[in-house]
Amino acid sequence: MFKSGKKAVVLALAGMMAQGSMSAQNPVIRNQFTADPTARVFNNKIYMYRSHDIPSPIEELKEWFCMGDYHVFSSENLTDWTDHGVIVSQTTVPWVNSKSYTMWAPDCVYKNGNYYFYFPAGPKDGKGFRVGVAIGQNPEGPFMPMRTPIEGISGIDPCVLIDDDGSSYIYWSGMGMKGAKLNDDMVSLASEPVNIEGLPEGFKEGPFVFKRGDKYYYTFPWVQDKTETLAYAMGDSPLGPFEFKGLIMEQWPSQCWTNHHSIVEYNGQWYIFYHHNDYSPKFDKNRSARIDSISFNPDGTIVQVKPTLRGVGITDARTRIQVDRYSDISPRTASIDYLNPDNCFEGWKTIFKKRGAWVRYNTVDFGDKPVA
């Protein structure tokens, strides 16, 4: 049955099993892997820049992360996403080893009429990672890579903050968590790198820094126990020191080893973009982007986020309701499973095990006319 109203649908089946192919809300991209999502707001749209996990074509990365290019996606409603295609590839950057498949977590910012896309990769000469920049005049590209990486940075997961006064700062991980001020050209350092102070002990990576009010939030994946949580610290200046505040998101019960995120305000609501191995349950090096709402306490601290399958965005009641991405489910009497365990991109099925089983799907727009 359908519950009347504007906000929720409750679907109940008596004594039967429903097996239907339905697209997901989380993860938000349903035809490819989309790890390390960095969300930015440009021209009143959300743009999501992310790394691109693929099954490795080379033997040495069969059991490891394998990424050879970057796509960018855009959306105006956080539900419908446009893939603008490949914007940077390991084969088009002069300094990158074109067979390394090491194009890990990126970022993109706008300044002085240009969009600056930052990315790590393995260089042709030497080991480890360097950070490069590609420049474009539109958020979806095309982007032209610089011929050399940024001098003074060795590491991964670049993030750039443009402060209220126009000053720019870059953060990365590699032999610790580091940061530096950028010159106005956005492709060279204006200061020596510094270690970010005030963070807990243990493995950390993937910094994402944002400002809310007069506070700077330094957020990062952190292995507190066995796998990565998302954690954060707060400070009064861009490069710290910071005071550790706690967790944004707990480690995955499924033992997915990584999480990686960004936090952005869009149309008056704050969102967290992150990833999980939804489409690759047996191999956690292939991840997919998710989105959930995030909120703050009166003192500015972050309310811990519980990951959802429902995600965000408003579903039109006249479209197919994706109940396998439920808001709530009857315990023990309903469950979700893959339609095809050998190809998880085919989606999920909702199984009602007995009479009275139900799932609830929130945030549905019924419009002003009856739904047929």
CSV table of C-alpha atoms in Angstrom, one decimal:
chain,number,residue,atom,x,y,z
A,1,MET,CA,0.0,0.0,0.0
A,2,PHE,CA,1.0,3.6,-0.4
A,3,LYS,CA,0.9,6.0,2.5
A,4,SER,CA,-0.7,9.3,1.5
A,5,GLY,CA,1.3,12.5,1.8
A,6,LYS,CA,4.3,14.2,0.3
A,7,LYS,CA,7.2,12.6,2.0
A,8,ALA,CA,7.1,8.8,2.3
A,9,VAL,CA,6.1,5.7,0.6
A,10,VAL,CA,5.5,2.4,2.5
A,11,LEU,CA,5.4,-0.7,0.4
A,12,ALA,CA,4.2,-4.0,2.0
A,13,LEU,CA,3.7,-7.4,0.4
A,14,ALA,CA,1.9,-10.4,1.9
A,15,GLY,CA,3.5,-13.8,1.8
A,16,MET,CA,5.5,-13.3,-1.4
A,17,MET,CA,9.0,-12.4,-2.7
A,18,ALA,CA,9.6,-9.4,-4.9
A,19,GLN,CA,12.6,-9.4,-7.3
A,20,GLY,CA,12.9,-6.3,-9.4
A,21,SER,CA,15.8,-4.5,-11.0
A,22,MET,CA,15.9,-1.0,-9.5
A,23,SER,CA,18.5,1.7,-9.7
A,24,ALA,CA,20.2,2.9,-6.5
A,25,GLN,CA,20.2,6.2,-4.7
A,26,ASN,CA,23.4,5.3,-2.9
A,27,PRO,CA,25.7,4.8,-4.7
A,28,VAL,CA,24.9,7.7,-6.9
A,29,ILE,CA,26.7,6.6,-10.1
A,30,ARG,CA,25.5,3.2,-11.3
A,31,ASN,CA,27.5,2.2,-14.3
A,32,GLN,CA,31.1,2.5,-13.2
A,33,PHE,CA,33.3,2.7,-10.1
A,34,THR,CA,33.6,6.2,-8.6
A,35,ALA,CA,36.0,6.5,-5.7
A,36,ASP,CA,37.3,9.4,-3.7
A,37,PRO,CA,34.5,11.9,-4.6
A,38,THR,CA,35.4,15.6,-4.2
A,39,ALA,CA,32.3,17.8,-4.5
A,40,ARG,CA,32.5,21.4,-5.5
A,41,VAL,CA,29.8,24.0,-6.3
A,42,PHE,CA,30.3,25.9,-9.6
A,43,ASN,CA,27.7,27.9,-11.5
A,44,ASN,CA,24.9,26.7,-9.2
A,45,LYS,CA,25.6,23.1,-9.8
A,46,ILE,CA,27.3,20.3,-7.9
A,47,TYR,CA,30.4,18.9,-9.6
A,48,MET,CA,31.8,15.7,-8.5
A,49,TYR,CA,35.5,15.0,-9.3
A,50,ARG,CA,36.5,11.5,-8.4
A,51,SER,CA,39.1,8.8,-9.1
A,52,HIS,CA,38.1,5.8,-11.4
A,53,ASP,CA,38.7,2.3,-10.0
A,54,ILE,CA,39.0,-0.3,-12.7
A,55,PRO,CA,39.8,-4.1,-12.8
A,56,SER,CA,43.6,-4.0,-13.3
A,57,PRO,CA,44.9,-4.8,-16.8
A,58,ILE,CA,48.4,-5.4,-15.3
A,59,GLU,CA,49.3,-8.3,-13.0
A,60,GLU,CA,51.1,-6.3,-10.2
A,61,LEU,CA,47.8,-4.3,-9.4
A,62,LYS,CA,45.4,-7.2,-9.6
A,63,GLU,CA,44.9,-7.0,-5.8
A,64,TRP,CA,45.4,-3.3,-5.4
A,65,PHE,CA,44.0,0.1,-6.4
A,66,CYS,CA,44.1,0.6,-10.2
A,67,MET,CA,43.1,4.0,-11.6
A,68,GLY,CA,44.1,5.4,-15.0
A,69,ASP,CA,41.9,8.5,-15.5
A,70,TYR,CA,39.4,11.0,-14.1
A,71,HIS,CA,35.8,11.7,-14.9
A,72,VAL,CA,33.7,14.6,-13.7
A,73,PHE,CA,29.9,14.5,-13.1
A,74,SER,CA,27.5,17.3,-12.5
A,75,SER,CA,24.0,17.6,-11.0
A,76,GLU,CA,21.4,20.2,-10.1
A,77,ASN,CA,19.3,18.0,-7.8
A,78,LEU,CA,21.8,15.4,-6.4
A,79,THR,CA,19.7,12.7,-8.0
A,80,ASP,CA,20.3,13.0,-11.8
A,81,TRP,CA,24.0,13.1,-12.7
A,82,THR,CA,25.6,13.9,-16.0
A,83,ASP,CA,28.9,12.2,-16.9
A,84,HIS,CA,31.1,14.7,-18.7
A,85,GLY,CA,33.6,12.0,-19.6
A,86,VAL,CA,37.4,11.7,-19.1
A,87,ILE,CA,39.0,15.0,-18.2
A,88,VAL,CA,42.6,13.9,-17.4
A,89,SER,CA,44.3,10.6,-18.2
A,90,GLN,CA,47.6,9.0,-17.3
A,91,THR,CA,48.4,8.9,-21.1
A,92,THR,CA,47.9,12.7,-21.5
A,93,VAL,CA,50.0,14.1,-18.7
A,94,PRO,CA,53.7,14.6,-19.7
A,95,TRP,CA,55.3,13.8,-16.4
A,96,VAL,CA,53.1,10.8,-15.4
A,97,ASN,CA,54.1,7.2,-16.0
A,98,SER,CA,51.5,6.3,-18.6
A,99,LYS,CA,51.4,2.7,-17.3
A,100,SER,CA,51.3,3.3,-13.6
A,101,TYR,CA,47.5,3.4,-13.0
A,102,THR,CA,48.1,5.6,-9.9
A,103,MET,CA,45.7,8.5,-10.5
A,104,TRP,CA,44.3,8.6,-7.0
A,105,ALA,CA,42.1,11.2,-5.2
A,106,PRO,CA,41.7,14.6,-6.9
A,107,ASP,CA,40.3,18.1,-6.2
A,108,CYS,CA,39.3,21.1,-8.3
A,109,VAL,CA,38.9,24.8,-7.4
A,110,TYR,CA,38.1,28.0,-9.2
A,111,LYS,CA,40.2,31.2,-9.1
A,112,ASN,CA,41.1,34.1,-11.3
A,113,GLY,CA,38.9,32.9,-14.2
A,114,ASN,CA,40.3,29.4,-14.3
A,115,TYR,CA,39.5,26.0,-12.9
A,116,TYR,CA,42.5,24.2,-11.3
A,117,PHE,CA,42.3,20.4,-11.2
A,118,TYR,CA,44.8,18.8,-8.7
A,119,PHE,CA,45.7,15.2,-8.9
A,120,PRO,CA,48.4,12.7,-7.7
A,121,ALA,CA,50.2,10.2,-9.8
A,122,GLY,CA,53.3,8.2,-10.2
A,123,PRO,CA,56.0,10.1,-12.1
A,124,LYS,CA,58.1,8.7,-15.1
A,125,ASP,CA,61.3,9.3,-13.2
A,126,GLY,CA,61.4,8.1,-9.6
A,127,LYS,CA,59.2,6.3,-7.2
A,128,GLY,CA,56.3,7.4,-5.0
A,129,PHE,CA,53.7,10.1,-5.9
A,130,ARG,CA,53.8,13.7,-7.1
A,131,VAL,CA,50.9,16.2,-7.4
A,132,GLY,CA,50.1,17.8,-10.7
A,133,VAL,CA,47.7,20.5,-12.0
A,134,ALA,CA,45.5,20.7,-15.1
A,135,ILE,CA,43.9,24.0,-16.0
A,136,GLY,CA,40.6,24.7,-17.7
A,137,GLN,CA,38.1,27.5,-18.3
A,138,ASN,CA,35.0,25.4,-17.5
A,139,PRO,CA,34.4,23.0,-14.6
A,140,GLU,CA,33.8,20.1,-16.9
A,141,GLY,CA,36.9,20.8,-18.9
A,142,PRO,CA,38.7,20.5,-21.2
A,143,PHE,CA,41.7,20.6,-18.9
A,144,MET,CA,45.3,21.2,-20.0
A,145,PRO,CA,47.9,19.4,-17.7
A,146,MET,CA,51.0,21.3,-16.7
A,147,ARG,CA,54.2,19.8,-18.0
A,148,THR,CA,55.7,19.3,-14.6
A,149,PRO,CA,54.3,18.5,-11.1
A,150,ILE,CA,54.2,21.0,-8.3
A,151,GLU,CA,57.7,21.5,-6.9
A,152,GLY,CA,58.0,20.7,-3.2
A,153,ILE,CA,55.1,18.2,-2.9
A,154,SER,CA,55.6,14.4,-2.7
A,155,GLY,CA,52.4,12.6,-1.7
A,156,ILE,CA,48.8,11.9,-2.5
A,157,ASP,CA,45.2,13.2,-2.1
A,158,PRO,CA,45.6,17.0,-2.7
A,159,CYS,CA,43.0,19.3,-1.4
A,160,VAL,CA,42.9,23.1,-1.9
A,161,LEU,CA,41.2,25.7,0.3
A,162,ILE,CA,40.6,29.3,-1.0
A,163,ASP,CA,40.1,31.4,2.1
A,164,ASP,CA,37.8,34.4,2.4
A,165,ASP,CA,40.7,36.9,1.7
A,166,GLY,CA,41.6,35.0,-1.6
A,167,SER,CA,44.6,33.2,-0.1
A,168,SER,CA,45.0,29.6,-1.2
A,169,TYR,CA,46.3,26.6,0.6
A,170,ILE,CA,47.1,23.1,-0.5
A,171,TYR,CA,47.0,20.0,1.7
A,172,TRP,CA,48.2,16.4,1.1
A,173,SER,CA,49.2,13.2,2.7
A,174,GLY,CA,52.6,11.6,2.4
A,175,MET,CA,55.1,10.9,5.2
A,176,GLY,CA,52.5,12.6,7.5
A,177,MET,CA,49.8,15.1,6.9
A,178,LYS,CA,51.1,18.3,5.3
A,179,GLY,CA,50.0,21.7,4.1
A,180,ALA,CA,51.4,24.9,2.5
A,181,LYS,CA,50.3,28.2,1.1
A,182,LEU,CA,50.0,28.5,-2.7
A,183,ASN,CA,51.1,31.4,-4.8
A,184,ASP,CA,48.5,33.3,-6.8
A,185,ASP,CA,49.4,31.3,-9.9
A,186,MET,CA,47.9,28.2,-8.1
A,187,VAL,CA,50.6,25.9,-9.4
A,188,SER,CA,53.6,26.7,-7.1
A,189,LEU,CA,54.1,26.9,-3.3
A,190,ALA,CA,54.4,30.2,-1.5
A,191,SER,CA,55.6,28.6,1.7
A,192,GLU,CA,57.5,25.6,2.9
A,193,PRO,CA,55.4,22.6,3.7
A,194,VAL,CA,54.4,22.2,7.4
A,195,ASN,CA,53.2,19.2,9.3
A,196,ILE,CA,49.6,19.5,10.4
A,197,GLU,CA,49.5,19.4,14.2
A,198,GLY,CA,46.8,18.3,16.6
A,199,LEU,CA,45.8,15.1,14.9
A,200,PRO,CA,45.5,11.7,16.6
A,201,GLU,CA,48.1,8.9,16.2
A,202,GLY,CA,47.6,6.2,13.6
A,203,PHE,CA,47.4,6.0,9.8
A,204,LYS,CA,45.8,9.0,8.2
A,205,GLU,CA,45.3,10.2,4.6
A,206,GLY,CA,42.9,12.0,2.2
A,207,PRO,CA,42.7,15.5,3.9
A,208,PHE,CA,39.7,17.6,3.0
A,209,VAL,CA,39.7,21.1,4.5
A,210,PHE,CA,36.8,23.6,4.5
A,211,LYS,CA,35.7,26.7,6.3
A,212,ARG,CA,32.4,27.3,8.0
A,213,GLY,CA,31.9,30.6,9.8
A,214,ASP,CA,35.3,31.5,11.3
A,215,LYS,CA,36.4,27.9,11.9
A,216,TYR,CA,38.6,25.7,9.7
A,217,TYR,CA,37.7,22.0,9.6
A,218,TYR,CA,40.5,19.6,8.8
A,219,THR,CA,38.8,16.3,8.0
A,220,PHE,CA,40.5,13.0,7.1
A,221,PRO,CA,40.2,9.2,6.9
A,222,TRP,CA,41.8,7.7,10.0
A,223,VAL,CA,42.4,4.1,11.0
A,224,GLN,CA,41.3,4.1,14.6
A,225,ASP,CA,40.9,0.3,14.9
A,226,LYS,CA,41.2,-1.9,11.8
A,227,THR,CA,39.8,0.1,8.8
A,228,GLU,CA,39.3,3.8,8.0
A,229,THR,CA,36.9,6.0,9.9
A,230,LEU,CA,36.3,9.6,8.8
A,231,ALA,CA,37.5,12.0,11.5
A,232,TYR,CA,38.0,15.8,11.9
A,233,ALA,CA,39.8,18.5,13.8
A,234,MET,CA,39.0,22.2,14.1
A,235,GLY,CA,41.2,25.3,14.2
A,236,ASP,CA,41.4,29.1,13.9
A,237,SER,CA,43.8,29.3,11.0
A,238,PRO,CA,44.2,27.4,7.7
A,239,LEU,CA,47.4,25.5,8.6
A,240,GLY,CA,46.5,24.9,12.2
A,241,PRO,CA,47.2,24.0,14.9
A,242,PHE,CA,44.0,22.0,15.0
A,243,GLU,CA,42.1,20.4,17.9
A,244,PHE,CA,40.9,16.9,17.3
A,245,LYS,CA,37.1,16.6,17.8
A,246,GLY,CA,36.2,13.0,16.9
A,247,LEU,CA,34.6,11.0,14.2
A,248,ILE,CA,32.4,12.0,11.3
A,249,MET,CA,31.7,8.4,10.3
A,250,GLU,CA,32.5,5.0,11.9
A,251,GLN,CA,34.5,2.4,10.1
A,252,TRP,CA,32.6,0.1,7.8
A,253,PRO,CA,31.1,-3.0,9.4
A,254,SER,CA,31.7,-4.8,6.1
A,255,GLN,CA,35.4,-4.3,6.5
A,256,CYS,CA,35.8,-2.1,3.4
A,257,TRP,CA,39.3,-0.8,4.2
A,258,THR,CA,39.0,2.7,2.9
A,259,ASN,CA,36.7,5.7,3.0
A,260,HIS,CA,37.4,9.0,1.4
A,261,HIS,CA,35.2,12.1,1.4
A,262,SER,CA,34.4,15.7,0.8
A,263,ILE,CA,32.0,18.1,2.6
A,264,VAL,CA,30.1,20.9,0.8
A,265,GLU,CA,27.2,23.3,1.3
A,266,TYR,CA,24.6,23.4,-1.5
A,267,ASN,CA,21.4,25.3,-1.5
A,268,GLY,CA,21.5,25.8,2.2
A,269,GLN,CA,22.2,22.2,3.2
A,270,TRP,CA,25.5,20.6,4.0
A,271,TYR,CA,26.4,17.2,2.4
A,272,ILE,CA,29.1,14.6,2.8
A,273,PHE,CA,30.3,12.7,-0.3
A,274,TYR,CA,32.1,9.5,0.5
A,275,HIS,CA,32.6,6.0,-0.9
A,276,HIS,CA,31.9,2.3,-0.2
A,277,ASN,CA,32.4,-0.9,-2.1
A,278,ASP,CA,28.7,-1.4,-2.9
A,279,TYR,CA,29.2,-2.8,-6.4
A,280,SER,CA,32.2,-4.9,-5.4
A,281,PRO,CA,31.5,-6.7,-2.1
A,282,LYS,CA,34.3,-9.2,-2.5
A,283,PHE,CA,37.0,-6.7,-3.5
A,284,ASP,CA,37.2,-3.5,-1.5
A,285,LYS,CA,39.6,-1.8,-4.0
A,286,ASN,CA,36.7,-1.0,-6.3
A,287,ARG,CA,34.6,1.7,-4.6
A,288,SER,CA,31.5,3.8,-5.5
A,289,ALA,CA,30.4,7.3,-4.5
A,290,ARG,CA,27.7,8.0,-1.9
A,291,ILE,CA,26.0,11.1,-0.6
A,292,ASP,CA,24.3,11.8,2.8
A,293,SER,CA,23.3,15.0,4.6
A,294,ILE,CA,25.6,16.3,7.4
A,295,SER,CA,24.8,18.7,10.2
A,296,PHE,CA,26.5,20.7,12.9
A,297,ASN,CA,25.9,21.2,16.6
A,298,PRO,CA,25.5,24.8,18.0
A,299,ASP,CA,29.1,24.8,19.0
A,300,GLY,CA,30.2,24.0,15.4
A,301,THR,CA,31.1,20.4,16.0
A,302,ILE,CA,29.9,17.9,13.5
A,303,VAL,CA,27.0,15.5,14.2
A,304,GLN,CA,28.2,12.0,13.4
A,305,VAL,CA,26.8,10.7,10.1
A,306,LYS,CA,25.2,7.3,9.8
A,307,PRO,CA,25.5,6.1,6.2
A,308,THR,CA,22.3,5.4,4.4
A,309,LEU,CA,21.2,3.5,1.3
A,310,ARG,CA,18.5,6.1,0.6
A,311,GLY,CA,21.0,8.9,0.3
A,312,VAL,CA,19.7,12.4,-0.7
A,313,GLY,CA,17.6,14.0,-3.3
A,314,ILE,CA,13.8,14.0,-4.0
A,315,THR,CA,12.2,11.2,-6.0
A,316,ASP,CA,9.4,11.9,-8.3
A,317,ALA,CA,6.5,9.6,-7.4
A,318,ARG,CA,5.8,9.1,-11.1
A,319,THR,CA,9.2,7.5,-11.6
A,320,ARG,CA,10.2,4.0,-10.5
A,321,ILE,CA,10.7,4.0,-6.8
A,322,GLN,CA,14.0,2.4,-5.9
A,323,VAL,CA,12.9,0.6,-2.8
A,324,ASP,CA,16.0,-1.5,-2.5
A,325,ARG,CA,17.7,1.8,-1.4
A,326,TYR,CA,15.3,2.0,1.5
A,327,SER,CA,15.1,4.5,4.4
A,328,ASP,CA,14.0,1.8,6.8
A,329,ILE,CA,13.1,-1.9,6.6
A,330,SER,CA,11.2,-4.4,8.7
A,331,PRO,CA,13.8,-6.3,10.7
A,332,ARG,CA,14.0,-10.1,10.0
A,333,THR,CA,11.1,-10.1,7.6
A,334,ALA,CA,12.6,-8.2,4.6
A,335,SER,CA,16.1,-8.0,3.1
A,336,ILE,CA,18.1,-6.8,0.1
A,337,ASP,CA,20.3,-9.0,-2.2
A,338,TYR,CA,22.1,-8.6,-5.5
A,339,LEU,CA,20.2,-9.5,-8.6
A,340,ASN,CA,23.3,-11.0,-10.1
A,341,PRO,CA,26.3,-11.7,-7.7
A,342,ASP,CA,28.5,-12.0,-10.7
A,343,ASN,CA,27.6,-8.5,-12.0
A,344,CYS,CA,26.6,-6.3,-9.1
A,345,PHE,CA,26.0,-3.3,-11.4
A,346,GLU,CA,22.7,-5.0,-12.4
A,347,GLY,CA,21.4,-3.8,-9.0
A,348,TRP,CA,19.5,-5.2,-6.1
A,349,LYS,CA,16.3,-7.0,-5.3
A,350,THR,CA,14.0,-6.5,-2.3
A,351,ILE,CA,12.9,-9.8,-0.7
A,352,PHE,CA,9.8,-9.9,1.5
A,353,LYS,CA,10.0,-13.1,3.5
A,354,LYS,CA,6.5,-13.1,5.1
A,355,ARG,CA,3.2,-11.3,5.4
A,356,GLY,CA,3.6,-7.9,6.9
A,357,ALA,CA,7.1,-7.3,5.7
A,358,TRP,CA,7.8,-3.7,4.6
A,359,VAL,CA,10.3,-1.1,3.4
A,360,ARG,CA,10.0,2.6,3.8
A,361,TYR,CA,11.3,5.1,1.2
A,362,ASN,CA,11.4,8.8,2.3
A,363,THR,CA,11.4,12.1,0.5
A,364,VAL,CA,9.0,11.4,-2.4
A,365,ASP,CA,7.4,14.2,-4.4
A,366,PHE,CA,3.7,13.3,-5.1
A,367,GLY,CA,3.1,16.7,-6.8
A,368,ASP,CA,-0.3,18.3,-6.9
A,369,LYS,CA,-2.2,15.6,-8.8
A,370,PRO,CA,-3.0,12.0,-7.8
A,371,VAL,CA,-0.4,9.4,-8.6
A,372,ALA,CA,-1.8,6.7,-10.9
